[in-house]
CSV table of C-alpha atoms in Angstrom, one decimal:
chain,number,residue,atom,x,y,z
A,1,MET,CA,0.6,-19.2,25.6
A,2,THR,CA,3.1,-16.5,26.3
A,3,GLY,CA,3.7,-14.0,23.5
A,4,ARG,CA,6.9,-15.8,22.4
A,5,GLU,CA,5.2,-19.2,22.4
A,6,ARG,CA,2.3,-17.8,20.4
A,7,ARG,CA,4.8,-16.3,17.9
A,8,GLU,CA,6.6,-19.6,17.5
A,9,GLN,CA,3.3,-21.5,17.0
A,10,LEU,CA,2.3,-19.1,14.2
A,11,VAL,CA,5.7,-19.4,12.5
A,12,THR,CA,5.4,-23.2,12.6
A,13,ILE,CA,1.9,-23.3,11.3
A,14,SER,CA,2.7,-20.7,8.5
A,15,ARG,CA,5.8,-22.7,7.5
A,16,THR,CA,3.6,-25.8,6.8
A,17,LEU,CA,1.0,-23.8,4.9
A,18,PHE,CA,3.5,-21.9,2.8
A,19,ALA,CA,5.3,-25.1,1.9
A,20,GLU,CA,2.0,-26.7,0.9
A,21,LYS,CA,0.2,-23.8,-0.8
A,22,GLY,CA,2.8,-21.1,-1.4
A,23,PHE,CA,2.6,-17.4,-0.5
A,24,ASP,CA,-0.3,-16.5,-2.7
A,25,GLY,CA,-2.3,-19.7,-1.8
A,26,THR,CA,-2.1,-19.0,2.0
A,27,SER,CA,-4.2,-16.5,3.8
A,28,ILE,CA,-4.1,-14.8,7.2
A,29,GLU,CA,-7.6,-16.2,7.8
A,30,GLU,CA,-6.2,-19.8,7.3
A,31,ILE,CA,-3.2,-19.2,9.5
A,32,ALA,CA,-5.4,-17.8,12.3
A,33,ALA,CA,-7.9,-20.6,12.0
A,34,THR,CA,-5.3,-23.3,12.1
A,35,ALA,CA,-3.8,-21.6,15.2
A,36,GLN,CA,-7.3,-21.2,16.7
A,37,VAL,CA,-6.7,-17.4,17.2
A,38,SER,CA,-8.3,-14.3,15.7
A,39,LYS,CA,-6.7,-12.5,12.8
A,40,PRO,CA,-5.7,-9.5,14.9
A,41,VAL,CA,-3.4,-11.8,16.9
A,42,VAL,CA,-1.5,-12.6,13.7
A,43,TYR,CA,-1.3,-8.9,12.7
A,44,GLU,CA,-0.1,-8.0,16.2
A,45,HIS,CA,2.9,-10.3,16.0
A,46,PHE,CA,3.9,-9.9,12.3
A,47,GLY,CA,1.9,-7.0,10.8
A,48,GLY,CA,0.5,-9.2,8.0
A,49,LYS,CA,1.2,-12.2,5.8
A,50,GLU,CA,4.3,-10.6,4.3
A,51,GLY,CA,5.9,-10.2,7.7
A,52,ILE,CA,5.4,-13.8,8.8
A,53,TYR,CA,6.5,-15.1,5.4
A,54,ALA,CA,9.7,-13.0,5.7
A,55,VAL,CA,10.5,-14.6,9.1
A,56,VAL,CA,9.9,-18.1,7.8
A,57,VAL,CA,12.1,-17.6,4.7
A,58,ASP,CA,14.9,-15.9,6.7
A,59,ARG,CA,15.0,-18.7,9.2
A,60,GLU,CA,15.3,-21.4,6.5
A,61,MET,CA,18.0,-19.5,4.7
A,62,GLN,CA,20.1,-19.0,7.9
A,63,LYS,CA,19.7,-22.7,8.8
A,64,LEU,CA,20.9,-23.9,5.4
A,65,LEU,CA,23.7,-21.4,5.3
A,66,ALA,CA,24.9,-22.5,8.7
A,67,MET,CA,25.0,-26.1,7.6
A,68,ILE,CA,26.9,-25.4,4.4
A,69,THR,CA,29.3,-23.0,6.1
A,70,GLU,CA,30.2,-25.7,8.7
A,71,ALA,CA,30.7,-28.2,5.9
A,72,LEU,CA,33.2,-25.9,4.1
A,73,SER,CA,35.3,-25.7,7.2
A,74,ALA,CA,37.0,-29.0,6.5
A,75,ALA,CA,40.7,-29.0,5.6
A,76,HIS,CA,40.8,-31.0,2.3
A,77,SER,CA,38.9,-29.7,-0.8
A,78,LEU,CA,37.4,-33.1,-1.5
A,79,ILE,CA,36.1,-33.4,2.0
A,80,LYS,CA,34.7,-29.9,1.8
A,81,LEU,CA,32.8,-30.8,-1.4
A,82,GLU,CA,31.5,-34.1,0.1
A,83,ARG,CA,30.3,-32.5,3.3
A,84,ALA,CA,28.7,-29.5,1.5
A,85,ALA,CA,26.7,-31.8,-0.8
A,86,LEU,CA,25.7,-34.0,2.2
A,87,ALA,CA,24.7,-30.9,4.2
A,88,LEU,CA,22.3,-29.8,1.4
A,89,LEU,CA,20.8,-33.2,1.1
A,90,ARG,CA,20.5,-33.6,4.8
A,91,TYR,CA,18.7,-30.2,5.0
A,92,ILE,CA,16.3,-31.3,2.3
A,93,GLU,CA,15.7,-34.6,4.1
A,94,GLU,CA,15.1,-33.1,7.5
A,95,SER,CA,13.5,-29.8,6.5
A,96,SER,CA,11.5,-30.7,3.4
A,97,GLU,CA,8.9,-28.0,4.1
A,98,GLY,CA,11.6,-25.3,4.4
A,99,PHE,CA,13.3,-26.3,1.2
A,100,ARG,CA,10.0,-26.3,-0.7
A,101,ILE,CA,9.5,-22.7,0.4
A,102,LEU,CA,13.1,-21.7,-0.6
A,103,VAL,CA,12.9,-23.2,-4.1
A,104,ARG,CA,9.7,-21.4,-4.9
A,105,ASP,CA,10.1,-18.0,-6.3
A,106,SER,CA,10.0,-15.8,-3.3
A,107,HIS,CA,7.3,-13.2,-3.2
A,108,ALA,CA,8.4,-9.7,-3.8
A,109,ALA,CA,7.1,-8.7,-0.4
A,110,SER,CA,9.3,-11.1,1.5
A,111,GLY,CA,12.3,-8.8,1.5
A,112,THR,CA,14.7,-11.7,2.3
A,113,GLY,CA,15.7,-12.8,-1.2
A,114,THR,CA,15.1,-15.8,-3.4
A,115,PHE,CA,16.6,-19.2,-3.6
A,116,ALA,CA,18.9,-17.9,-6.4
A,117,SER,CA,20.3,-15.3,-4.0
A,118,LEU,CA,20.9,-18.0,-1.4
A,119,ILE,CA,22.7,-20.1,-3.9
A,120,SER,CA,24.8,-17.1,-4.9
A,121,GLU,CA,25.8,-16.5,-1.3
A,122,ILE,CA,26.9,-20.2,-1.0
A,123,ALA,CA,28.8,-19.9,-4.3
A,124,SER,CA,30.7,-16.9,-2.9
A,125,GLN,CA,32.0,-19.1,-0.1
A,126,VAL,CA,32.8,-22.0,-2.5
A,127,GLU,CA,34.6,-19.4,-4.7
A,128,ASP,CA,37.2,-18.9,-2.0
A,129,VAL,CA,37.8,-22.6,-1.7
A,130,LEU,CA,38.2,-23.0,-5.4
A,131,ALA,CA,40.5,-20.0,-5.7
A,132,ASP,CA,43.0,-21.5,-3.3
A,133,GLU,CA,42.7,-24.9,-5.0
A,134,PHE,CA,43.2,-23.3,-8.5
A,135,ALA,CA,46.3,-21.3,-7.2
A,136,SER,CA,47.9,-24.5,-5.8
A,137,ARG,CA,47.4,-26.3,-9.1
A,138,GLY,CA,48.6,-23.5,-11.3
A,139,TYR,CA,45.1,-22.7,-12.7
A,140,ASP,CA,43.9,-19.1,-13.1
A,141,PRO,CA,42.1,-18.1,-9.8
A,142,LYS,CA,40.1,-15.5,-11.7
A,143,LEU,CA,38.0,-18.4,-13.1
A,144,ALA,CA,37.0,-19.5,-9.6
A,145,PRO,CA,33.7,-17.5,-9.5
A,146,MET,CA,32.5,-19.1,-12.7
A,147,TYR,CA,33.4,-22.6,-11.5
A,148,ALA,CA,31.8,-21.9,-8.1
A,149,GLN,CA,28.5,-21.1,-9.8
A,150,MET,CA,28.7,-24.2,-11.9
A,151,LEU,CA,29.5,-26.4,-9.0
A,152,VAL,CA,26.8,-25.0,-6.6
A,153,GLY,CA,24.2,-24.9,-9.4
A,154,MET,CA,24.8,-28.6,-10.1
A,155,VAL,CA,24.4,-29.5,-6.4
A,156,ALA,CA,21.3,-27.2,-6.0
A,157,LEU,CA,19.5,-28.6,-9.0
A,158,THR,CA,20.2,-32.1,-8.0
A,159,GLY,CA,18.8,-31.3,-4.6
A,160,GLN,CA,15.6,-30.0,-6.1
A,161,TRP,CA,15.2,-33.2,-8.1
A,162,TRP,CA,16.0,-35.4,-5.1
A,163,LEU,CA,13.4,-33.5,-3.0
A,164,ASP,CA,10.6,-35.6,-4.6
A,165,VAL,CA,12.3,-38.8,-5.7
A,166,ARG,CA,14.4,-39.5,-2.5
A,167,LYS,CA,16.2,-42.3,-4.3
A,168,PRO,CA,19.0,-43.3,-4.0
A,169,GLY,CA,19.9,-42.4,-0.5
A,170,ARG,CA,21.6,-39.1,0.3
A,171,GLU,CA,25.1,-40.6,0.8
A,172,GLU,CA,24.9,-42.3,-2.6
A,173,VAL,CA,23.6,-39.1,-4.3
A,174,ALA,CA,26.4,-37.1,-2.7
A,175,ALA,CA,29.0,-39.6,-3.8
A,176,HIS,CA,27.9,-39.4,-7.4
A,177,LEU,CA,27.7,-35.6,-7.2
A,178,VAL,CA,31.3,-35.4,-5.9
A,179,ASN,CA,32.4,-38.1,-8.4
A,180,LEU,CA,31.2,-35.9,-11.3
A,181,ALA,CA,32.5,-32.6,-9.8
A,182,TRP,CA,35.9,-34.0,-8.7
A,183,ASN,CA,36.8,-36.5,-11.4
A,184,GLY,CA,34.9,-35.0,-14.4
A,185,LEU,CA,33.2,-37.1,-17.0
A,186,THR,CA,36.5,-38.5,-18.4
A,187,GLY,CA,37.6,-39.8,-15.0
A,188,LEU,CA,34.3,-41.1,-13.5
A,189,ASN,CA,34.7,-43.8,-10.9
A,190,PRO,CA,32.2,-46.5,-11.7
A,191,GLN,CA,31.4,-47.2,-8.0
A,192,PRO,CA,32.0,-43.9,-6.0
A,193,GLU,CA,31.6,-43.9,-2.2
A,194,ILE,CA,31.8,-41.2,0.4
A,195,THR,CA,35.2,-41.1,2.2
A,196,ALA,CA,35.4,-42.5,5.7
A,197,ALA,CA,36.5,-39.1,7.0
A,198,THR,CA,33.1,-37.6,5.9
A,199,ARG,CA,31.0,-40.6,6.9
A,200,SER,CA,32.4,-40.6,10.4
A,201,HIS,CA,32.0,-36.9,10.9
A,202,PRO,CA,29.5,-36.1,13.8
A,203,SER,CA,27.4,-33.7,11.7
A,204,MET,CA,26.5,-36.6,9.4
A,205,ALA,CA,25.1,-38.8,12.1
A,206,ILE,CA,21.4,-39.4,12.0
A,207,PRO,CA,20.0,-38.6,15.4
A,208,ARG,CA,17.9,-41.3,17.1
A,209,THR,CA,15.1,-40.5,19.4
A,210,SER,CA,14.8,-42.7,22.5
A,211,ASP,CA,11.5,-43.9,24.0
A,212,LYS,CA,12.0,-41.6,26.9
A,213,GLU,CA,12.5,-38.6,24.5
A,214,LEU,CA,9.4,-39.7,22.6
A,215,ARG,CA,7.3,-39.8,25.7
A,216,GLU,CA,8.6,-36.3,26.7
A,217,LEU,CA,7.8,-35.0,23.3
A,218,GLU,CA,4.3,-36.4,23.5
A,219,LYS,CA,3.8,-34.9,27.0
A,220,ALA,CA,5.1,-31.6,25.7
A,221,ARG,CA,2.7,-31.8,22.7
A,222,GLU,CA,-0.3,-32.6,25.0
A,223,LYS,CA,0.7,-29.7,27.2
A,224,GLU,CA,0.9,-27.4,24.2
A,225,LEU,CA,-2.5,-28.5,23.0
A,226,LYS,CA,-4.0,-28.0,26.5
A,227,GLU,CA,-2.5,-24.5,26.7
A,228,ALA,CA,-3.7,-23.7,23.2
A,229,GLU,CA,-7.2,-24.8,24.2
A,230,LYS,CA,-7.0,-22.7,27.4
A,231,ALA,CA,-5.9,-19.7,25.4
A,232,ARG,CA,-8.7,-20.2,23.0
A,233,GLN,CA,-11.2,-20.4,25.8
A,234,ARG,CA,-9.8,-17.2,27.3
A,235,GLU,CA,-10.1,-15.5,24.0
A,236,LEU,CA,-13.7,-16.6,23.7
A,237,ARG,CA,-14.4,-15.4,27.2
A,238,GLU,CA,-12.8,-12.1,26.5
A,239,ALA,CA,-14.7,-11.8,23.2
A,240,GLU,CA,-18.0,-12.5,25.1
A,241,LYS,CA,-17.2,-10.0,27.8
A,242,ALA,CA,-16.4,-7.4,25.1
A,243,ARG,CA,-19.7,-8.2,23.4
A,244,VAL,CA,-21.6,-7.8,26.7
A,245,ARG,CA,-19.8,-4.5,27.3
A,246,GLU,CA,-20.7,-3.3,23.9
A,247,LEU,CA,-24.4,-4.3,24.3
A,248,LYS,CA,-24.5,-2.5,27.7
A,249,GLU,CA,-22.9,0.6,26.2
A,250,ARG,CA,-25.4,0.5,23.3
A,251,GLU,CA,-28.2,0.1,25.8
A,252,ARG,CA,-26.9,3.0,27.8
A,253,LEU,CA,-26.7,5.2,24.8
A,254,VAL,CA,-30.3,4.2,23.7
A,255,LYS,CA,-31.6,5.0,27.2
A,256,GLY,CA,-29.7,8.3,27.2
A,257,ALA,CA,-31.2,9.2,23.8
A,258,GLU,CA,-34.7,8.2,25.0
A,259,LYS,CA,-34.3,10.4,28.1
A,260,ALA,CA,-33.1,13.3,26.1
A,261,HIS,CA,-36.1,12.9,23.8
A,262,GLU,CA,-38.4,12.8,26.8
A,263,ARG,CA,-36.8,16.0,28.1
A,264,GLU,CA,-37.2,17.7,24.8
A,265,GLU,CA,-40.8,16.6,24.6
A,266,LYS,CA,-41.5,17.9,28.1
A,267,LEU,CA,-39.8,21.2,27.3
A,268,ARG,CA,-41.8,21.5,24.1
A,269,GLN,CA,-45.1,20.8,25.9
A,270,ARG,CA,-44.1,23.3,28.6
A,271,GLU,CA,-43.4,25.9,26.0
A,272,ALA,CA,-46.7,25.2,24.4
A,273,ARG,CA,-48.6,25.6,27.7
A,274,LEU,CA,-46.8,28.8,28.4
A,275,ALA,CA,-47.6,30.1,24.9
A,276,GLU,CA,-51.2,29.1,25.4
A,277,ARG,CA,-51.4,30.8,28.8
A,278,ALA,CA,-49.8,34.0,27.4
A,279,ALA,CA,-52.4,34.0,24.7
A,280,ARG,CA,-55.2,33.8,27.1
A,281,LEU,CA,-53.8,36.5,29.3
A,282,GLU,CA,-53.4,38.7,26.3
A,283,GLN,CA,-57.1,38.1,25.3
A,284,GLY,CA,-58.2,38.9,28.9
A,285,ASP,CA,-56.4,42.3,28.9
A,286,GLN,CA,-58.1,43.5,25.8
A,287,PRO,CA,-60.9,46.1,26.4
A,288,ASP,CA,-64.5,45.2,25.6
C-alpha cells in the first residue's frame, strides 16, 4: 500500500473498532493486528490512539453537518424541517458505525468535540431559519435559539432511539417528527406523510448498486487484500533482514571484544615476560 492507502485502511479499521468497543475499549495493538501491521506503523501515521480517534470523529461530524446543511438550503420552512430530519435518519441508516461513535461521550483527548457540540452547531443553523419564520409570523425572534435547541434535541434523541429499533422506516419516522414539530400536539395529523417535494428530492433517493458495480467492488476488495498481504510479507522480510543485521552486528561486536581481550592477554603476558627477564638480569648483575 501507499502511505495514503495505508492511512485510509487504518481509519476504516479504527472506525469499526471504536464503534464496537469505544475509545477506551480499543487499543493500538488491536488496530495494528487487524490491519496486519506493526504498532510503529500506526504511530507513524497518527501519533497514537488519540490521533486516529480525532480523525474518525472529525470525519463523521463533517459528513453529518454537510448533509444537514444541504437539507436546510430548501426554500420553505416545512421542507427544510422534513429534509433535515430525513438527512439525520439517512446518516444513521447508512453510517451506523459513525453515529455510534458520535453519540458516545467523546474522549477528552479527541479534541474534536462531543455529540452535544455537534447538535449545538446544527441548532445554530436552525436558529437562523426559525428567526426568519418567527419574524414573518410576528413572533419574537429572540426566542429562536431556545426553539432551535428544542427542535434539534427532539430530532437527535429520536435518532438515537431509532439507531437500534429501525422501525418504522425513516420516512415514516421523519413524517411523525415533523408532524409534532410543525403542528404541535393540539394539531397532530393522524396520518402524516412526507411531502412529495421532499420525497422526490435527489438527495433522498436510495442508491442502487448494479451487478457490474458489485463485481468491480469485489475485484477492488480482492486487489486490496492481495496488496495488504504483499505489504505484510514485505514487512516480514524487512523485519527478518533487520534481525539478521542485528545478529551480525552483535556477532561482530562479540568478535571485536574477544580480539580486544586476546590483545590485552598477549600484552599482559609480554609484560610479565619482560618483568621476569628484567628480574633475571638484575640478579645476574649483582656481585658474588
